[in-house]
Short mmCIF file of C-alpha atoms in Angstrom, two decimals:
data_model
loop_
_atom_site.label_atom_id
_atom_site.label_comp_id
_atom_site.label_asym_id
_atom_site.label_seq_id
_atom_site.Cartn_x
_atom_site.Cartn_y
_atom_site.Cartn_z
CA MET A 1 -85.08 -132.51 24.54
CA GLU A 2 -82.41 -134.92 27.13
CA ILE A 3 -80.33 -133.76 25.47
CA PHE A 4 -79.95 -130.15 25.41
CA ASN A 5 -81.26 -129.95 29.32
CA ASN A 6 -77.41 -129.62 29.70
CA ILE A 7 -77.36 -126.00 28.36
CA ASN A 8 -79.84 -124.71 28.85
CA PRO A 9 -79.20 -124.66 32.67
CA TRP A 10 -82.42 -121.77 32.98
CA TRP A 11 -85.01 -124.28 32.75
CA PHE A 12 -84.08 -125.63 36.15
CA PHE A 13 -81.26 -122.44 37.92
CA SER A 14 -82.72 -119.51 38.28
CA ASN A 15 -79.11 -118.95 39.40
CA TRP A 16 -77.63 -120.96 35.98
CA GLY A 17 -75.87 -117.39 35.20
CA SER A 18 -72.67 -117.98 38.21
CA LYS A 19 -72.85 -121.54 36.02
CA ASP A 20 -72.76 -120.90 33.57
CA LYS A 21 -68.90 -121.38 31.24
CA HIS A 22 -69.17 -118.01 29.00
CA LEU A 23 -71.19 -115.52 31.25
CA LYS A 24 -68.34 -117.26 34.82
CA GLU A 25 -65.42 -116.62 32.65
CA TRP A 26 -67.34 -113.01 31.81
CA SER A 27 -67.30 -112.67 35.81
CA SER A 28 -63.71 -113.14 36.86
CA GLN A 29 -62.42 -111.23 34.01
CA GLU A 30 -60.64 -107.24 35.19
CA VAL A 31 -62.26 -106.02 32.11
CA LYS A 32 -65.21 -107.13 31.32
CA TRP A 33 -68.15 -105.10 29.25
CA VAL A 34 -71.75 -106.41 28.28
CA PRO A 35 -71.34 -106.28 23.68
CA ARG A 36 -73.98 -103.11 23.06
CA TRP A 37 -74.94 -105.57 19.91
CA ILE A 38 -77.45 -107.44 21.30
CA ASN A 39 -79.60 -104.84 21.09
CA GLU A 40 -79.57 -104.68 17.67
CA LEU A 41 -81.30 -107.59 17.66
CA SER A 42 -85.32 -108.59 17.11
CA LEU A 43 -86.85 -110.03 19.36
CA GLU A 44 -90.68 -109.43 17.51
CA PRO A 45 -91.93 -112.80 16.12
CA PHE A 46 -91.47 -112.85 13.33
CA SER A 47 -87.46 -112.53 13.51
CA LEU A 48 -85.00 -114.73 12.24
CA ASN A 49 -81.87 -113.08 13.02
CA PHE A 50 -78.42 -113.81 11.76
CA VAL A 51 -75.05 -113.01 14.57
CA TYR A 52 -72.31 -112.96 12.28
CA GLY A 53 -68.10 -111.84 13.27
CA ILE A 54 -64.57 -113.87 14.22
CA ARG A 55 -64.46 -116.53 16.36
CA GLN A 56 -63.54 -115.55 20.03
CA ALA A 57 -64.98 -111.21 19.61
CA GLY A 58 -67.16 -112.97 21.98
CA LYS A 59 -70.66 -114.02 20.02
CA THR A 60 -71.95 -116.98 22.04
CA THR A 61 -71.34 -114.84 25.98
CA GLY A 62 -73.37 -111.64 23.89
CA LEU A 63 -76.18 -114.31 23.19
CA LYS A 64 -75.95 -116.09 26.96
CA PHE A 65 -76.56 -111.81 28.32
CA LEU A 66 -79.56 -111.65 25.71
CA ILE A 67 -81.01 -115.33 27.23
CA ARG A 68 -80.68 -112.83 31.15
CA GLU A 69 -82.00 -110.14 29.30
CA LEU A 70 -84.92 -111.98 28.92
CA ILE A 71 -84.75 -113.88 32.31
CA ASN A 72 -84.37 -110.80 33.74
CA ARG A 73 -87.69 -109.20 32.11
CA GLY A 74 -90.17 -111.15 33.11
CA ILE A 75 -89.99 -113.54 29.45
CA ASP A 76 -90.04 -117.67 30.58
CA PRO A 77 -87.17 -119.85 31.04
CA LEU A 78 -89.00 -122.36 29.29
CA SER A 79 -89.32 -120.47 26.28
CA ILE A 80 -85.97 -119.87 25.98
CA TYR A 81 -84.04 -122.99 23.39
CA TYR A 82 -79.94 -122.37 23.42
CA ILE A 83 -78.69 -125.03 21.11
CA ASP A 84 -74.92 -125.66 20.56
CA LEU A 85 -74.19 -126.55 16.68
CA ASP A 86 -70.36 -126.33 16.53
CA TYR A 87 -70.12 -130.54 16.75
CA VAL A 88 -73.02 -131.28 14.67
CA VAL A 89 -71.57 -131.66 11.26
CA SER A 90 -74.89 -133.76 10.14
CA LEU A 91 -77.97 -132.56 7.74
CA GLN A 92 -79.31 -135.60 9.57
CA GLU A 93 -79.39 -134.78 12.84
CA PHE A 94 -79.68 -130.84 13.13
CA ARG A 95 -83.41 -132.34 11.47
CA ARG A 96 -83.23 -134.15 14.62
CA ILE A 97 -82.35 -131.31 16.89
CA ILE A 98 -85.45 -129.00 15.04
CA GLU A 99 -87.92 -131.11 14.53
CA GLU A 100 -87.05 -131.63 18.40
CA VAL A 101 -86.63 -127.99 19.93
CA ILE A 102 -90.89 -127.55 17.83
CA LYS A 103 -92.02 -130.71 19.61
CA GLU A 104 -91.08 -129.43 22.70
CA MET A 105 -92.33 -125.64 22.31
CA LYS A 106 -95.70 -127.56 21.72
CA LYS A 107 -95.57 -129.17 24.26
CA ARG A 108 -94.77 -125.87 26.75
CA ASN A 109 -98.10 -124.13 24.47
CA ASN A 110 -94.60 -121.47 24.10
CA GLU A 111 -96.73 -118.70 23.08
CA LYS A 112 -93.81 -116.91 21.74
CA ALA A 113 -90.62 -118.83 21.37
CA TYR A 114 -87.09 -117.92 22.00
CA LEU A 115 -84.35 -120.02 19.29
CA PHE A 116 -81.12 -119.54 19.38
CA LEU A 117 -78.89 -121.36 17.33
CA ASP A 118 -74.88 -121.21 17.77
CA GLU A 119 -72.22 -122.24 15.52
CA ILE A 120 -74.61 -123.00 13.01
CA THR A 121 -71.70 -122.52 9.81
CA SER A 122 -70.87 -125.66 11.18
CA ILE A 123 -73.20 -127.57 8.84
CA ASP A 124 -73.56 -127.69 5.45
CA GLU A 125 -77.31 -126.75 4.14
CA TRP A 126 -78.52 -126.25 7.09
CA TRP A 127 -80.91 -123.56 5.41
CA ARG A 128 -82.63 -125.32 3.42
CA ILE A 129 -84.13 -127.72 7.05
CA LEU A 130 -85.32 -123.88 8.51
CA LYS A 131 -86.38 -122.61 5.52
CA TYR A 132 -88.53 -125.66 5.75
CA PHE A 133 -89.94 -125.68 8.48
CA ILE A 134 -90.39 -122.65 8.83
CA ASP A 135 -91.88 -122.39 5.21
CA SER A 136 -94.43 -124.72 7.45
CA GLY A 137 -95.82 -121.80 9.88
CA GLU A 138 -93.93 -124.12 12.21
CA PHE A 139 -92.12 -121.02 13.52
CA LYS A 140 -94.52 -118.17 12.99
CA ASN A 141 -94.38 -117.36 17.13
CA ALA A 142 -90.46 -117.83 17.31
CA ILE A 143 -87.42 -114.87 17.75
CA ILE A 144 -85.45 -117.53 16.03
CA THR A 145 -80.65 -116.17 15.72
CA VAL A 146 -78.76 -117.60 14.08
CA SER A 147 -74.16 -117.35 14.43
CA GLY A 148 -71.70 -118.05 12.75
CA SER A 149 -67.87 -117.24 12.31
CA SER A 150 -68.13 -116.83 8.07
CA THR A 151 -68.85 -114.45 6.46
CA LEU A 152 -69.58 -116.28 3.02
CA ARG A 153 -71.52 -119.60 5.62
CA LEU A 154 -73.70 -117.08 7.08
CA THR A 155 -74.04 -113.97 5.94
CA LYS A 156 -74.31 -114.47 1.47
CA ILE A 157 -77.84 -117.07 3.08
CA PRO A 158 -79.85 -114.81 4.04
CA GLU A 159 -80.61 -115.03 -0.01
CA LYS A 160 -81.78 -118.62 0.92
CA PHE A 161 -84.57 -116.76 2.68
CA PRO A 162 -86.48 -114.40 0.81
CA GLY A 163 -90.05 -112.55 2.54
CA ARG A 164 -88.50 -114.67 5.80
CA ARG A 165 -87.10 -113.09 7.20
CA GLY A 166 -89.63 -111.16 8.91
CA LYS A 167 -88.91 -108.54 11.73
CA GLY A 168 -85.30 -110.23 11.73
CA ASN A 169 -81.44 -108.08 11.87
CA ASP A 170 -78.05 -108.77 10.45
CA VAL A 171 -75.81 -108.06 13.38
CA LEU A 172 -71.29 -107.97 12.97
CA VAL A 173 -68.89 -108.80 15.55
CA MET A 174 -66.00 -107.81 15.36
CA PRO A 175 -63.55 -106.94 18.30
CA LEU A 176 -63.37 -103.70 20.05
CA SER A 177 -62.71 -100.75 17.94
CA PHE A 178 -59.59 -98.29 19.96
CA PRO A 179 -62.72 -95.57 20.87
CA GLU A 180 -64.26 -98.92 21.98
CA PHE A 181 -61.05 -100.18 23.85
CA ALA A 182 -60.22 -96.79 25.45
CA GLU A 183 -64.03 -96.45 26.70
CA VAL A 184 -64.15 -99.59 28.14
CA LYS A 185 -60.27 -99.97 28.90
CA SER A 186 -60.78 -96.09 30.80
CA GLY A 187 -63.88 -95.73 31.89
CA LYS A 188 -63.79 -92.37 30.22
CA THR A 189 -66.02 -90.69 27.22
CA LYS A 190 -64.38 -89.76 24.62
CA GLU A 191 -64.70 -85.43 25.01
CA GLU A 192 -62.47 -86.69 28.69
CA LEU A 193 -59.87 -89.45 26.50
CA LEU A 194 -59.71 -86.58 23.43
CA PHE A 195 -58.98 -83.66 26.47
CA ASP A 196 -56.59 -86.50 28.91
CA THR A 197 -53.72 -86.55 25.58
CA SER A 198 -51.34 -88.61 27.47
CA LEU A 199 -54.49 -91.44 29.31
CA THR A 200 -55.39 -91.56 25.60
CA LEU A 201 -51.98 -92.25 24.03
CA SER A 202 -51.06 -94.45 26.90
CA LEU A 203 -54.36 -96.49 25.80
CA PHE A 204 -54.14 -96.95 22.06
CA GLU A 205 -50.01 -98.33 23.42
CA ASP A 206 -51.68 -100.59 25.34
CA TYR A 207 -54.61 -101.21 21.62
CA LEU A 208 -51.72 -101.99 19.67
CA LYS A 209 -50.69 -105.26 21.54
CA VAL A 210 -53.32 -106.20 22.89
CA GLY A 211 -56.44 -105.48 20.17
CA GLY A 212 -59.92 -105.85 21.12
CA PHE A 213 -60.96 -109.73 22.01
CA PRO A 214 -62.26 -110.24 25.52
CA LYS A 215 -58.99 -112.62 26.27
CA SER A 216 -56.17 -110.91 24.81
CA ILE A 217 -57.47 -107.78 26.24
CA ASN A 218 -57.59 -109.57 29.71
CA ASN A 219 -54.31 -110.89 28.87
CA ASN A 220 -55.33 -114.50 28.95
CA PRO A 221 -51.88 -116.92 28.14
CA ASP A 222 -53.73 -118.77 26.22
CA SER A 223 -55.78 -115.81 23.97
CA SER A 224 -53.17 -116.46 20.90
CA GLN A 225 -54.42 -119.83 21.14
CA ALA A 226 -56.95 -119.75 21.03
CA LEU A 227 -57.21 -117.17 17.51
CA ILE A 228 -55.11 -119.55 15.73
CA GLN A 229 -57.02 -122.63 17.08
CA GLY A 230 -60.41 -121.11 15.94
CA ILE A 231 -58.88 -120.34 12.88
CA LEU A 232 -57.60 -123.21 11.93
CA SER A 233 -61.03 -124.98 12.82
CA GLU A 234 -62.79 -122.84 10.31
CA VAL A 235 -59.65 -123.94 7.69
CA TYR A 236 -60.81 -126.91 8.29
CA LYS A 237 -64.18 -126.77 8.00
CA ILE A 238 -64.24 -125.69 4.56
CA LYS A 239 -61.76 -128.90 4.10
CA MET A 240 -58.72 -125.89 2.86
CA SER A 241 -55.02 -126.46 3.39
CA ALA A 242 -53.88 -125.30 6.43
CA GLU A 243 -49.97 -125.47 5.07
CA ILE A 244 -51.18 -122.52 2.09
CA VAL A 245 -53.23 -120.85 5.00
CA GLN A 246 -49.67 -120.43 6.94
CA ASN A 247 -47.18 -119.46 3.88
CA MET A 248 -49.98 -116.98 2.68
CA ILE A 249 -49.77 -115.36 6.15
CA TYR A 250 -45.58 -115.45 6.46
CA SER A 251 -45.77 -114.11 2.16
CA LEU A 252 -47.90 -111.37 4.12
CA LEU A 253 -46.25 -110.81 6.21
CA ASP A 254 -43.18 -110.16 4.29
CA LYS A 255 -45.17 -107.47 1.59
CA ILE A 256 -47.82 -105.44 3.98
CA PRO A 257 -48.33 -102.50 4.60
CA SER A 258 -47.11 -102.64 0.65
CA ALA A 259 -49.23 -103.35 -1.95
CA LEU A 260 -49.21 -106.82 -3.27
CA SER A 261 -49.56 -108.61 -6.47
CA PHE A 262 -51.49 -112.56 -5.50
CA ASN A 263 -49.10 -113.24 -9.09
CA SER A 264 -45.72 -112.26 -6.96
CA ILE A 265 -47.44 -114.41 -3.54
CA ALA A 266 -48.44 -116.85 -6.62
CA SER A 267 -44.93 -117.92 -8.17
CA GLU A 268 -43.26 -117.10 -4.05
CA LEU A 269 -45.68 -120.83 -3.44
CA GLY A 270 -44.75 -122.49 -5.84
CA ILE A 271 -49.06 -122.31 -6.22
CA SER A 272 -51.81 -120.52 -8.82
CA HIS A 273 -53.13 -117.13 -8.55
CA ASN A 274 -56.86 -119.01 -8.44
CA THR A 275 -55.17 -120.03 -5.22
CA VAL A 276 -54.15 -117.33 -4.24
CA SER A 277 -57.48 -115.52 -4.22
CA GLU A 278 -59.36 -118.76 -2.83
CA TYR A 279 -57.86 -118.44 -0.10
CA MET A 280 -56.86 -114.65 -0.45
CA GLU A 281 -61.45 -114.75 -0.40
CA PHE A 282 -61.70 -117.40 2.55
CA LEU A 283 -59.22 -115.11 5.06
CA LYS A 284 -61.13 -112.07 4.23
CA ASP A 285 -65.16 -114.64 4.53
CA ILE A 286 -63.82 -115.32 8.55
CA PHE A 287 -62.54 -111.35 8.97
CA VAL A 288 -58.49 -112.27 9.42
CA ILE A 289 -57.84 -109.68 6.89
CA GLY A 290 -59.87 -107.07 4.69
CA ILE A 291 -58.67 -105.89 1.04
CA ALA A 292 -59.18 -101.88 -0.09
CA TYR A 293 -58.26 -102.50 -3.90
CA LEU A 294 -56.82 -98.79 -5.91
CA LYS A 295 -59.54 -96.24 -7.22
CA ARG A 296 -58.51 -93.80 -9.96
CA ASP A 297 -61.33 -91.40 -9.52
CA ASN A 298 -64.20 -92.68 -9.17
CA GLU A 299 -61.99 -96.04 -11.40
CA ILE A 300 -61.82 -99.50 -8.87
CA VAL A 301 -58.65 -101.23 -10.23
CA LYS A 302 -59.17 -104.96 -8.78
CA ARG A 303 -57.24 -106.19 -11.35
CA LYS A 304 -53.94 -104.14 -10.50
CA GLU A 305 -52.11 -104.68 -6.57
CA LYS A 306 -53.88 -104.90 -3.73
CA LYS A 307 -53.40 -103.35 -0.03
CA ILE A 308 -54.24 -106.44 2.66
CA PHE A 309 -55.10 -104.87 6.03
CA PHE A 310 -55.43 -107.32 9.37
CA ARG A 311 -58.64 -107.18 11.32
CA ASP A 312 -57.53 -106.31 14.64
CA PRO A 313 -53.52 -105.50 15.73
CA PHE A 314 -54.06 -108.74 18.36
CA ILE A 315 -55.03 -110.78 14.56
CA LEU A 316 -51.76 -109.51 13.64
CA ARG A 317 -49.48 -110.40 16.34
CA SER A 318 -50.86 -113.70 16.66
CA MET A 319 -50.42 -114.66 13.15
CA SER A 320 -46.75 -113.49 14.18
CA ILE A 321 -46.53 -115.54 16.22
CA TRP A 322 -47.66 -118.63 14.48
CA VAL A 323 -45.85 -118.49 10.97
CA ASN A 324 -43.03 -117.51 12.90
CA LYS A 325 -42.27 -114.14 11.70
CA ASN A 326 -41.96 -110.20 12.27
CA PHE A 327 -43.78 -107.43 10.51
CA ASP A 328 -43.01 -104.21 10.84
CA GLU A 329 -44.77 -101.54 12.81
CA SER A 330 -46.13 -99.20 10.51
CA ALA A 331 -47.67 -102.14 8.51
CA LEU A 332 -50.09 -102.19 11.86
CA LEU A 333 -50.50 -98.69 12.49
CA GLU A 334 -51.95 -98.55 8.96
CA ASN A 335 -53.70 -101.80 9.61
CA VAL A 336 -55.80 -99.80 12.63
CA VAL A 337 -57.11 -97.39 10.69
CA GLN A 338 -57.73 -99.23 7.90
CA GLU A 339 -60.28 -101.41 10.22
CA HIS A 340 -61.27 -98.26 11.85
CA LEU A 341 -62.29 -96.46 8.45
CA MET A 342 -63.84 -100.06 7.15
CA ARG A 343 -66.07 -100.20 10.33
CA LYS A 344 -67.13 -96.51 9.24
CA GLU A 345 -67.55 -96.16 5.48
CA GLY A 346 -68.11 -99.25 4.30
CA GLU A 347 -65.78 -99.84 1.66
CA ILE A 348 -61.72 -98.69 2.17
CA PHE A 349 -59.22 -97.49 -1.14
CA TYR A 350 -55.87 -96.70 -2.01
CA TYR A 351 -54.93 -94.59 -4.32
CA LYS A 352 -51.48 -94.51 -6.01
CA ASN A 353 -50.66 -91.99 -9.61
CA SER A 354 -48.16 -89.88 -9.44
CA GLU A 355 -47.94 -90.46 -5.17
CA GLU A 356 -49.83 -92.72 -3.18
CA ILE A 357 -52.32 -92.72 -0.87
CA ASP A 358 -52.50 -95.47 2.29
CA VAL A 359 -56.30 -95.14 2.40
CA VAL A 360 -59.67 -93.47 0.61
CA THR A 361 -63.05 -93.36 1.16
CA ARG A 362 -65.65 -91.26 0.83
CA ASN A 363 -65.28 -88.98 3.37
CA TYR A 364 -61.45 -89.35 3.16
CA ARG A 365 -58.16 -89.52 2.40
CA ILE A 366 -55.43 -90.39 4.68
CA GLU A 367 -51.87 -91.63 4.52
CA VAL A 368 -50.59 -93.21 8.10
CA LYS A 369 -47.03 -92.06 9.04
CA LYS A 370 -44.66 -93.90 11.72
CA LYS A 371 -43.40 -89.90 12.04
CA ARG A 372 -44.14 -86.78 10.66
CA SER A 373 -43.80 -86.70 7.62
CA HIS A 374 -41.46 -83.63 5.50
CA LYS A 375 -43.03 -84.73 1.49
CA PHE A 376 -46.03 -82.08 0.55
CA TYR A 377 -49.28 -84.58 -0.09
CA PRO A 378 -52.27 -82.20 -1.22
CA LYS A 379 -54.50 -80.31 0.59
CA ASN A 380 -57.63 -82.85 1.34
CA VAL A 381 -55.20 -85.46 2.29
CA THR A 382 -55.17 -86.11 6.07
CA ILE A 383 -51.39 -86.82 7.05
CA LEU A 384 -51.07 -89.06 10.67
CA ASP A 385 -48.35 -89.73 12.32
CA LYS A 386 -48.52 -92.71 15.42
CA GLU A 387 -49.22 -89.93 17.76
CA GLU A 388 -52.21 -87.91 16.02
CA ILE A 389 -53.66 -91.66 15.20
CA PRO A 390 -55.20 -91.71 18.21
CA LEU A 391 -56.82 -88.94 18.18
CA PHE A 392 -58.07 -88.50 14.39
CA LEU A 393 -59.55 -92.17 15.47
CA ILE A 394 -61.56 -90.76 18.37
CA LYS A 395 -63.23 -87.52 17.28
#
């Protein structure tokens, strides 16, 4: 296990947290919080947990917090194994790593073992190796948590483990929503924020600039670059064209928040409709964008124009910097509402017939405006202007 010693310092030092790269960086930040999602992971054997979400959202830091919490609870540090797989691409090397872990578990006679496999989606077909050793009974007393930055390469994997997840859970890690951001930044409860309207409006202006990423919230000078590089890393992993991704982002910024067709982008970029569709799914898969389809009554019309939204204000701003293209503030406001309601409701749509409604869910019909609109809308449609949005989100 020599190759793992440097990334498992708790095996040797009781004060390892003060030396850990991720926890040191967290401690140095002015605005910091312990992620709540770590409490959603199962910690009873046997469990196979999946943690997924966009890069730079704090997945690795969260795992390190959990490791620290386990040790503080009295768990033997020698039963906790953390493996960073971001630079492991060979399936054979991954197998050797797992075999070394199993050998060490037996050598240490761990009654219960905690195995964290970080950024596992770097390895094609990784699940075959893990499934084999689960089936062989090597991990019957283990809690395995795997993390990755791609839904396609991780969340669609659980079907490969029928009956093999044990008590495991799926956890999505995203940048802070506005209500989460407001509570963390102000130290106030939602009730206090609803009472203090001026503070809430000020926090919303801040959120529109920095979004919900730890680095951007703390005004880290390399936050945009780190996010762009993280996205490009996913592009290269799946052997897609960075040029096409960049051109598509440029085209999107020119069109949102209006509904758009993939054909219009294909024609503009000189590529096929299928290529646009494939790249849009990829951007959705790595949590850069979301897609809202047209919904009329109970019919979801996927062939018509779609509404594309960026899943955090800082993603939109970073993409704007990357492609050197400005965006309309109305797109930013609508995107924030779309993302909020997608997290709350699970899926969102839009409506267009004689009139258009920006966001439609099971429980909401929302029209987003920069300024109060005097246009008539049906009674069941809520009109939100810029000053009303933050209070609506917190409520």
